[in-house]
mmCIF file of C-alpha atoms in Angstrom:
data_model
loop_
_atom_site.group_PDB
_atom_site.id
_atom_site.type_symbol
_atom_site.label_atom_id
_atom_site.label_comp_id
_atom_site.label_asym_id
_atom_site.label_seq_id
_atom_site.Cartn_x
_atom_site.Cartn_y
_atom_site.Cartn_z
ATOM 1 C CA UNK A 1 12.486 17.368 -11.041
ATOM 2 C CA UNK A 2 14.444 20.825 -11.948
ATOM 3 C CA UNK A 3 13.285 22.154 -8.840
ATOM 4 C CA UNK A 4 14.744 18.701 -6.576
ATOM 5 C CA UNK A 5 17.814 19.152 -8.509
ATOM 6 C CA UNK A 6 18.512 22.636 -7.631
ATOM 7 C CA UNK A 7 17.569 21.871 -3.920
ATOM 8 C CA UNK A 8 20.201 19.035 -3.743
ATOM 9 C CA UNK A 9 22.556 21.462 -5.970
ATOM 10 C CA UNK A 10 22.049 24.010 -2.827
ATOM 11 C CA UNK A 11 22.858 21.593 0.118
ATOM 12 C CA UNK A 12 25.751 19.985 -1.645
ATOM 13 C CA UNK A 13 26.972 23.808 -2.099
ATOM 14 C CA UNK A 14 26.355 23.962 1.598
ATOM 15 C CA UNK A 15 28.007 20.476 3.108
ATOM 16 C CA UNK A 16 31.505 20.875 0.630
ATOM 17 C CA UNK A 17 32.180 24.389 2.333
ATOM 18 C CA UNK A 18 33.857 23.341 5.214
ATOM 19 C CA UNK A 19 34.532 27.063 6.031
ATOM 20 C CA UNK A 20 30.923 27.707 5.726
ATOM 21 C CA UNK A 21 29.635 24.522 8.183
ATOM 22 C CA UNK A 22 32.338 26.474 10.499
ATOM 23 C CA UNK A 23 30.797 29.893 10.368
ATOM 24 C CA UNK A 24 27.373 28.757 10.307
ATOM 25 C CA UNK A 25 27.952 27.432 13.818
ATOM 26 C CA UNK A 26 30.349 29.799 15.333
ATOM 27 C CA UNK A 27 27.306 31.139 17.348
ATOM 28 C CA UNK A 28 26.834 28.101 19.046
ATOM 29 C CA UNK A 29 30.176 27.308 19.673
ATOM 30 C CA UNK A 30 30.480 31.009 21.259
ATOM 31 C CA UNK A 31 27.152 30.358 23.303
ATOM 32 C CA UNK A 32 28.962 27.153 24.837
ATOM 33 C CA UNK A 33 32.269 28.350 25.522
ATOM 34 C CA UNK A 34 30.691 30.933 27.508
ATOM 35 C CA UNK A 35 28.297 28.747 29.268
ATOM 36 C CA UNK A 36 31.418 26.514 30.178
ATOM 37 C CA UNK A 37 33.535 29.716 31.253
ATOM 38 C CA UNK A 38 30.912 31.404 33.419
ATOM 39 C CA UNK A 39 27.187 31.818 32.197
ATOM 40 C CA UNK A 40 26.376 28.449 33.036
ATOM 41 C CA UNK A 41 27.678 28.636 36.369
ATOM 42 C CA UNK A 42 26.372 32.124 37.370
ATOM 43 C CA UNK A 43 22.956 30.541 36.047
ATOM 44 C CA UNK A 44 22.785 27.472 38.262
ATOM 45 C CA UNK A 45 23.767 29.424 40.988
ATOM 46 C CA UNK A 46 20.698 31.738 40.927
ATOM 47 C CA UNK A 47 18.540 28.926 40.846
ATOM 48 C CA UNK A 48 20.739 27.530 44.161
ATOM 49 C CA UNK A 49 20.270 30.625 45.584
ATOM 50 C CA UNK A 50 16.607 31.473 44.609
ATOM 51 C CA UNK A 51 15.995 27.839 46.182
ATOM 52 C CA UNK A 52 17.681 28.502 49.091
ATOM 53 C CA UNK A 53 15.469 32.172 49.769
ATOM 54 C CA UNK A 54 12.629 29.705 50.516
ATOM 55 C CA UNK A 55 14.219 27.804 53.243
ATOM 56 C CA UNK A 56 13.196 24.527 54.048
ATOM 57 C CA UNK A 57 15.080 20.907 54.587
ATOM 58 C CA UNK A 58 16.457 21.004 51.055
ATOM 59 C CA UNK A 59 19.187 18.680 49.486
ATOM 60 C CA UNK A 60 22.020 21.135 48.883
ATOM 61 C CA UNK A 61 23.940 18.929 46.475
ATOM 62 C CA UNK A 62 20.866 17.372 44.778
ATOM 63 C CA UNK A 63 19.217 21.138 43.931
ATOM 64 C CA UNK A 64 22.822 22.049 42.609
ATOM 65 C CA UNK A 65 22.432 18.788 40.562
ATOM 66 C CA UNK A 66 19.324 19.903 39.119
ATOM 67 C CA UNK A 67 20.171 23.507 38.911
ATOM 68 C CA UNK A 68 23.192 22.562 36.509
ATOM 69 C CA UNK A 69 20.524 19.769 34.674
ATOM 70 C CA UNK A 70 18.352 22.709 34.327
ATOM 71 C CA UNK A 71 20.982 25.308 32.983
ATOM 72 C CA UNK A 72 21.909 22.991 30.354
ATOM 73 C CA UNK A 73 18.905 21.835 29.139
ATOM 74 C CA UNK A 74 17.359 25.718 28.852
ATOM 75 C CA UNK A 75 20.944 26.634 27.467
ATOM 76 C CA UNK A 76 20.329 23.382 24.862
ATOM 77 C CA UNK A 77 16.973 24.770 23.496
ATOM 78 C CA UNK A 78 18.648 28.226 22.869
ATOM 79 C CA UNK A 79 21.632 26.830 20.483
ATOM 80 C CA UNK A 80 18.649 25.157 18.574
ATOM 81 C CA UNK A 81 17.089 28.155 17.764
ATOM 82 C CA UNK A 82 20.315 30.114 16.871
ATOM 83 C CA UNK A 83 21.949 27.416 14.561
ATOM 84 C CA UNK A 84 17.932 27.403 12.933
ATOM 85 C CA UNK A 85 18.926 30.921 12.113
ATOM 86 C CA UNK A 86 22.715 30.703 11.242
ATOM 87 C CA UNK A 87 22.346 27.447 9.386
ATOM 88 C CA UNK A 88 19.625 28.905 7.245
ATOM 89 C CA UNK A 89 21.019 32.059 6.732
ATOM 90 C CA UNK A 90 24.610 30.077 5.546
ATOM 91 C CA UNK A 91 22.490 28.403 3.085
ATOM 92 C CA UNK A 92 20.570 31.472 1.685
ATOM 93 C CA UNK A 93 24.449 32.813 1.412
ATOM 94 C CA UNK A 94 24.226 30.527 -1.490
ATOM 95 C CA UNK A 95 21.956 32.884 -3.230
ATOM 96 C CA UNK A 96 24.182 35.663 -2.702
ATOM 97 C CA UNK A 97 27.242 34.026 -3.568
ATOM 98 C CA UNK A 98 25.690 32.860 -7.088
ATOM 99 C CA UNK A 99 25.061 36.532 -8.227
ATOM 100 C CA UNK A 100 28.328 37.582 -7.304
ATOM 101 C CA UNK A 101 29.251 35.285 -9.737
ATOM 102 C CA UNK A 102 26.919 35.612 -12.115
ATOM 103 C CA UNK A 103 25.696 32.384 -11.796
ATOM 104 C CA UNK A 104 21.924 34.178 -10.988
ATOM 105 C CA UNK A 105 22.055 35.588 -14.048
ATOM 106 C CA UNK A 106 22.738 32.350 -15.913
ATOM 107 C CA UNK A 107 20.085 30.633 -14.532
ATOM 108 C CA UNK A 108 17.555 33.286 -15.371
ATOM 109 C CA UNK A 109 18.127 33.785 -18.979
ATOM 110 C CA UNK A 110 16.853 29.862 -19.143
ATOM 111 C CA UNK A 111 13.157 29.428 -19.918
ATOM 112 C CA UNK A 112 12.319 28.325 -16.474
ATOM 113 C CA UNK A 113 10.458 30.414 -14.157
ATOM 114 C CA UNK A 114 12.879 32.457 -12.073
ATOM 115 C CA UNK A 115 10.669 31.685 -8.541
ATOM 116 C CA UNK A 116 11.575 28.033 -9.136
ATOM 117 C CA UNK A 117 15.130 29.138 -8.205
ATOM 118 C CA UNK A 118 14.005 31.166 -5.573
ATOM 119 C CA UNK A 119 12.075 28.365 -4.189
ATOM 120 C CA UNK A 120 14.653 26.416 -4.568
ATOM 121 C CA UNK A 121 17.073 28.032 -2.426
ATOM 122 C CA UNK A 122 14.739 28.778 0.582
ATOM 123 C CA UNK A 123 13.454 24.747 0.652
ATOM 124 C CA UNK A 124 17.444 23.822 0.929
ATOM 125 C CA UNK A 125 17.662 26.076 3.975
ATOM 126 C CA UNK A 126 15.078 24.486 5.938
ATOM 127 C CA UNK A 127 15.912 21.253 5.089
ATOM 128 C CA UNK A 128 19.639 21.435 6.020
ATOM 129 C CA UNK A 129 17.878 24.083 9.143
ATOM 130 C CA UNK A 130 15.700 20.828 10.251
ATOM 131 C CA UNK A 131 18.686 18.379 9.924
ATOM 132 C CA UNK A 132 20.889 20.511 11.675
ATOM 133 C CA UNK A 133 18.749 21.534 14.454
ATOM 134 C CA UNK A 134 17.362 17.593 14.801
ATOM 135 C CA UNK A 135 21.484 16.741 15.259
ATOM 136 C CA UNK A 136 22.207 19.616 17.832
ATOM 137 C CA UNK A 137 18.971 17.865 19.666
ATOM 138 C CA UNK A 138 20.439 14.589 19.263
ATOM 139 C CA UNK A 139 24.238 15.303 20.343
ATOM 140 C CA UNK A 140 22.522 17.162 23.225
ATOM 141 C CA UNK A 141 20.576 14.485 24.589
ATOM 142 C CA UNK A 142 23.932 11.956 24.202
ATOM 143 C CA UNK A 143 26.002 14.731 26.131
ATOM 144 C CA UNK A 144 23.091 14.619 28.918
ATOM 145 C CA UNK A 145 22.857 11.032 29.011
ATOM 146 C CA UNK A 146 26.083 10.126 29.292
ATOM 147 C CA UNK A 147 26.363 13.091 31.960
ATOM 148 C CA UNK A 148 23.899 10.854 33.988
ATOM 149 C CA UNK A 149 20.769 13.323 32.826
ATOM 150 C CA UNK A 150 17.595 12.307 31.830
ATOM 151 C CA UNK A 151 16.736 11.958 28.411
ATOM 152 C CA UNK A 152 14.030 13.046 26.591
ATOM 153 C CA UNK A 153 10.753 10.860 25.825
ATOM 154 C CA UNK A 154 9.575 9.619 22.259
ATOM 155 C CA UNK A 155 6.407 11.808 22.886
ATOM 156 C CA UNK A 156 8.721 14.816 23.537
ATOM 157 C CA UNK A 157 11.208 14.017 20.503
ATOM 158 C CA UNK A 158 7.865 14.113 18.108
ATOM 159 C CA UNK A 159 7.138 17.872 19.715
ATOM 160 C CA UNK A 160 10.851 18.913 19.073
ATOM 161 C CA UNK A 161 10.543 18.076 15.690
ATOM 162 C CA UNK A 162 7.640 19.325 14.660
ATOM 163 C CA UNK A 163 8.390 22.616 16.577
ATOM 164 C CA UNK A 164 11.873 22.293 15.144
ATOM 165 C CA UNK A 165 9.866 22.732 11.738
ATOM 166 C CA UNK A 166 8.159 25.889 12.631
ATOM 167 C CA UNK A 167 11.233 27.585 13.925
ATOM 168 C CA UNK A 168 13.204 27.049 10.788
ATOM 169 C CA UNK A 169 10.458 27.504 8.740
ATOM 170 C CA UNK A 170 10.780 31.026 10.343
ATOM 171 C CA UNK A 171 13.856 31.278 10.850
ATOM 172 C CA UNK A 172 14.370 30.704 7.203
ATOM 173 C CA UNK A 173 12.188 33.238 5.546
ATOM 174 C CA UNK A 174 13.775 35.695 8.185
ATOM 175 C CA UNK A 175 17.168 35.477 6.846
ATOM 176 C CA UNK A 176 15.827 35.222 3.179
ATOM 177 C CA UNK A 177 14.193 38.633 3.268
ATOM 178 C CA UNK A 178 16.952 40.276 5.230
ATOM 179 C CA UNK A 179 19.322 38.442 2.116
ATOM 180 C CA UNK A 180 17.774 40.125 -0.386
ATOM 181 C CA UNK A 181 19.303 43.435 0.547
ATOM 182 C CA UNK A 182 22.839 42.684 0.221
ATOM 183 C CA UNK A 183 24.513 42.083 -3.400
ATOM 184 C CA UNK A 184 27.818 41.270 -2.704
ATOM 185 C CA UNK A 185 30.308 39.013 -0.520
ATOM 186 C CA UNK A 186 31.604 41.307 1.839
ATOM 187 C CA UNK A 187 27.964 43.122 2.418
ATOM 188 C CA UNK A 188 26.508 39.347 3.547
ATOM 189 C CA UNK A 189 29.641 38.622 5.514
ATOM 190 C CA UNK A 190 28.695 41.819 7.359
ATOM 191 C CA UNK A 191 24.894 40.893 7.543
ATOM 192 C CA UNK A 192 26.502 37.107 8.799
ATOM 193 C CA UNK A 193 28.592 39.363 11.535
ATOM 194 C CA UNK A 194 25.243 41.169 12.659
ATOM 195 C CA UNK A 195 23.270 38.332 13.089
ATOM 196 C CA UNK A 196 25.810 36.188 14.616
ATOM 197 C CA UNK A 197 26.419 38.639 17.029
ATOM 198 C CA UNK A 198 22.949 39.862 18.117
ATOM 199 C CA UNK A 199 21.082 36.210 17.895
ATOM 200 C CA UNK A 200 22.436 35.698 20.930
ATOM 201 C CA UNK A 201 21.387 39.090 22.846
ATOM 202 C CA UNK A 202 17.712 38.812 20.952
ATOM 203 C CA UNK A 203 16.947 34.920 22.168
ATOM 204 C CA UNK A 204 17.726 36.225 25.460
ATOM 205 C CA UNK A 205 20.612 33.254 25.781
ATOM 206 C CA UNK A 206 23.490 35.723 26.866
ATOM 207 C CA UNK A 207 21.139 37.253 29.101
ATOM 208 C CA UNK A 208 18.270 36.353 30.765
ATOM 209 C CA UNK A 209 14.809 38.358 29.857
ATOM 210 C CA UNK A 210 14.242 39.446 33.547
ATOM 211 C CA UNK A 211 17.890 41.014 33.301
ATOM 212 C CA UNK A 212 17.294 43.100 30.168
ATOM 213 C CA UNK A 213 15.668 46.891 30.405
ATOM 214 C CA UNK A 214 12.084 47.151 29.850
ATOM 215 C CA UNK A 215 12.154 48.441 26.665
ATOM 216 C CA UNK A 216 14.623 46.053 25.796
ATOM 217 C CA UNK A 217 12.000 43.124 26.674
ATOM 218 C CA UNK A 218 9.128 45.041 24.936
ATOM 219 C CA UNK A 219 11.592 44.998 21.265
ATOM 220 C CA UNK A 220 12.346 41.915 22.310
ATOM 221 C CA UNK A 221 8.833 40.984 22.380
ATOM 222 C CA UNK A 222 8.051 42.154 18.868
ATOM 223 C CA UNK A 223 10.681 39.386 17.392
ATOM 224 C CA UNK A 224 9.524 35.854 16.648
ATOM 225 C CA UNK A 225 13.595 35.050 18.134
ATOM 226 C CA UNK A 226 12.214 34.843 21.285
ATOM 227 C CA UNK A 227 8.764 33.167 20.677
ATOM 228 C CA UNK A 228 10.818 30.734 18.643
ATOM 229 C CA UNK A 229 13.171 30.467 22.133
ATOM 230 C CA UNK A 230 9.807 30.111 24.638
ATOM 231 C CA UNK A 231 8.418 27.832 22.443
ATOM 232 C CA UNK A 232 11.619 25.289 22.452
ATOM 233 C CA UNK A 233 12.950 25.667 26.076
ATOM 234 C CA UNK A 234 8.782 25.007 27.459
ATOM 235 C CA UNK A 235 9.646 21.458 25.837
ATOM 236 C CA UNK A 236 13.061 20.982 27.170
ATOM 237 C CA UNK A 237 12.977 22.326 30.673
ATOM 238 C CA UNK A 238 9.664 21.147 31.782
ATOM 239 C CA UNK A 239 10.160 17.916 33.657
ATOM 240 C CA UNK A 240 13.581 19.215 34.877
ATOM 241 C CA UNK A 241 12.076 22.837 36.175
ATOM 242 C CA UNK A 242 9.395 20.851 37.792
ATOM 243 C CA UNK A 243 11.853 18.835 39.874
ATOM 244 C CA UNK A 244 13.960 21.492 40.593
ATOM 245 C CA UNK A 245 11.305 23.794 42.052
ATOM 246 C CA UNK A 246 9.008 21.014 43.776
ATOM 247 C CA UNK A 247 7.897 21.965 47.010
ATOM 248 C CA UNK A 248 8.260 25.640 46.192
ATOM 249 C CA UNK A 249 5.112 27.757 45.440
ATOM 250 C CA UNK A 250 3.819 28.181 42.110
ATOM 251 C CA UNK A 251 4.555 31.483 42.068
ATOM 252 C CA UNK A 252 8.650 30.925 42.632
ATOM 253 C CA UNK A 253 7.991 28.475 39.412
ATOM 254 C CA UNK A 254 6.277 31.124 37.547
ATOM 255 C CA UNK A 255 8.441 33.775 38.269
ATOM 256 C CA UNK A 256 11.950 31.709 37.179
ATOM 257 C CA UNK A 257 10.495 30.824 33.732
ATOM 258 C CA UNK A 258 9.341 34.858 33.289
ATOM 259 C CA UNK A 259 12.556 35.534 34.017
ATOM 260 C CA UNK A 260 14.401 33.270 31.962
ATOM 261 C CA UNK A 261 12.543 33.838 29.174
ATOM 262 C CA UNK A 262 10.480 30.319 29.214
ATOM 263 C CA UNK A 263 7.365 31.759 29.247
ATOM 264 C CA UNK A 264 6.672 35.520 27.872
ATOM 265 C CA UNK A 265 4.050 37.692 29.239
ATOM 266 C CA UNK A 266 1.620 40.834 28.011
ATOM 267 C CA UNK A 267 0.129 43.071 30.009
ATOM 268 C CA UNK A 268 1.003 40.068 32.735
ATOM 269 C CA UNK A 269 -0.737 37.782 31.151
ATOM 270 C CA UNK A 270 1.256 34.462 29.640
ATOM 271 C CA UNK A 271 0.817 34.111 26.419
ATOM 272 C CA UNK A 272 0.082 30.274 25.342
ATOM 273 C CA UNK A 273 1.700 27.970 22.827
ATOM 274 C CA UNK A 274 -1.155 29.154 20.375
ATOM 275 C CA UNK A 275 0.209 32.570 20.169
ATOM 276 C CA UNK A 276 3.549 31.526 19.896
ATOM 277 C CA UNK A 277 2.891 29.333 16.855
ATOM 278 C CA UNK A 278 0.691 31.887 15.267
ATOM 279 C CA UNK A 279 3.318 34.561 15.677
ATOM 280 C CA UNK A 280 6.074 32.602 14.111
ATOM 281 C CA UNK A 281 3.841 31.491 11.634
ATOM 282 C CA UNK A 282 1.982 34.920 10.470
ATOM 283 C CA UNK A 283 5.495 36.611 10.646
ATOM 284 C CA UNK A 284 7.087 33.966 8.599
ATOM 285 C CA UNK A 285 3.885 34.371 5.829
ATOM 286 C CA UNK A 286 4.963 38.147 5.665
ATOM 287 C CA UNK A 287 8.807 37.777 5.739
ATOM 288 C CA UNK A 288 8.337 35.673 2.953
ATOM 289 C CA UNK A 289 5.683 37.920 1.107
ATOM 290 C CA UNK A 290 7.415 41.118 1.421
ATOM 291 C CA UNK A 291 10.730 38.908 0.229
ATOM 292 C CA UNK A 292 8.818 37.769 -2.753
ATOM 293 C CA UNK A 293 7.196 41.681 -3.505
ATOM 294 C CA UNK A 294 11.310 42.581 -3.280
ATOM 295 C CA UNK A 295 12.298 39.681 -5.989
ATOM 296 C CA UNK A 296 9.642 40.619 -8.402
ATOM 297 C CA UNK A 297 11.088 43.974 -8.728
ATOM 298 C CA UNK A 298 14.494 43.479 -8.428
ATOM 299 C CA UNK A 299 13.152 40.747 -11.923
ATOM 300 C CA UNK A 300 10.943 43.624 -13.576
ATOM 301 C CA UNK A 301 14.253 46.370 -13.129
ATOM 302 C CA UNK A 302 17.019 43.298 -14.486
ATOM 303 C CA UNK A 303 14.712 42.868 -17.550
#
C-alpha cells in the first residue's frame, strides 16, 4: 500500500505542475511547429517527387494526398516516442526535485526500504509515460480522422499499446539512470535542455536517417531512440506506405522506409521486430541495473 501511495503521490506531483506538463511537451510542440512550417512539406514532396522518378499514369493530386497522409502519420509515431522520453524524464524530475529539498532525506531516515521509493518513482513515470503516449495516439488519430484520413484498426490500437509499453518502459529507465547524475535544479534543467534538444536529432524526426552522415547512422544505431522510433512508425505507416507506393517496385518501397528511418539495417540486412524488442528490452534491463548499482552507493556513502 506504501508503495501505491507514493506512486499516486508522484503523478499528482506531476499533473499540479502546470509548468512541468508544459516543458515535458515542448519537444513535441517544437517537432509540430516545424512540420507545419516546412519539414512536413519538404517531406511529402520527396515522396511526390520520388513517385514521380518512376513515371507511369499516376494521380498527381491523389499521391500528394497520400504523401501528406504519409508524412503525418510517420511524423505521429515520432512525437510518441519523444513525449515517452520527456514525459518520463519530467516525472523522474520528481526525484530530483525532492532531494533538493530534502524531502529524499526524510523519507529515508523512515524504516522502510529506501528501493521502495526508488521504485516508486520509476513506476509513476511509465504510468503517466503510457497515458501520455496512449493520448498523443488518440488526439492523433481524431486530427487524421477529421482530416478525412484513415484511422487506425482495433488490431493495430492493441499493437500501439503494447509497443507503447516497451518504449516507455525504456524510455523510462533511460532517463532514470541519466537522473541519477545530477543533484540539483539547475543541473536537471540542463540535462531537460539536452535531451529536449537532441531527442529530436537521435529519433531521426528532424532529419531523416538516409540524410544523416554515416557515422552519424552507425551512433545512431547503437541507441534504443531509434529502435524505439522503427518499431512505432512500422505500425503507423504501413497501410498508408503501401498505398502510396503501389505499383512501384519493392525496391522503391524498401528504399523510402531505409531512408526514413522505418526500417534499420546491418551490414544491409533489416533487422526484424525481434531485434528491436530485444534491444529496447536488454538495454532497458541494464539502464536500470547500472541505475540501481549507482543508488546503492550513493545509500552506502549517505549512511
Amino acid at each position: 500500500m506504501l508503495l501505491l501511495r507514493l506512486i499516486k503521490r508522484n503523478i499528482l506531483v506531476y499533473i499540479r505542475d502546470r509548468s512541468n506538463i508544459f516543458f515535458s511537451l515542448l519537444s513535441m510542440l517544437i517537432i509540430i511547429g516545424l512540420m507545419v512550417v516546412f519539414l512536413g512539406k519538404m517531406n511529402a514532396d520527396g515522396v511526390v517527387d520520388l513517385l514521380g522518378q518512376y513515371g507511369g499514369n499516376r494521380d498527381a493530386e491523389l499521391d500528394r494526398a497520400n504523401a501528406e497522409q504519409l508524412v503525418i502519420m510517420w511524423t505521429l509515431a515520432g512525437i510518441v516516442v519523444v513525449n515517452s522520453i520527456t514525459i518520463t524524464l519530467a516525472m523522474v524530475g520528481i526525484m530530483v526535485e525532492d532531494e533538493v529539498h530534502k524531502k529524499l532525506s526524510s523519507f529515508y531516515v523512515s524504516p522502510i526500504n529506501r528501493g521502495i521509493f526508488v521504485i516508486a518513482y520509476v513506476i509513476a513515470a511509465v504510468i503517466m509515460g503510457i497515458i501520455m503516449c496512449i493520448a498523443t495516439v488518440v488526439i492523433g488519430e481524431a486530427y487524421i480522422g477529421i482530416t478525412g484520413g484513415e484511422v487506425f484498426s482495433a488490431a493495430q490500437f492493441g499493437d500501439i499499446f503494447l509497443k507503447i509499453i516497451i518504449i516507455v518502459f525504456s524510455s523510462s529507465t533511460m532517463v532514470f539512470l541519466l537522473a541519477n547524475f545530477v543533484h540539483s535544479q539547475s543541473a536537471f534543467s540542463g540535462l531537460s535542455t539536452i535531451v529536449g534538444t537532441l531527442v529530436g536529432f537521435l529519433s531521426a524526426i528532424y532529419l531523416p536517417m538516409g540524410m544523416l552522415p554515416e557515422k552519424v547512422q552507425l551512433v545512431l544505431k547503437c541507441m534504443p531512440m531509434l529502435y524505439a522510433s522503427s518499431f512505432m512508425r512500422e505500425t503507423f505507416t504501413t497501410d498508408i506506405i503501401n498505398t502510396t507506393f503501389a505499383g512501384l517496385p519493392s525496391e522503391a518501397l524498401e528504399g523510402y522506409k531505409e531512408y526514413m528511418g522505418i526500417t534499420i539495417s546491418w551490414s544491409d540486412k533489416v533487422v526484424g521486430d525481434n531485434f528491436k524488442l530485444a534491444f529496447l528490452i536488454i538495454s532497458g534491463i541494464i539502464f536500470i541495473v547500472i541505475a540501481a548499482v549507482l543508488q546503492r552507493k550513493r545509500n552506502v556513502m549517505s549512511r
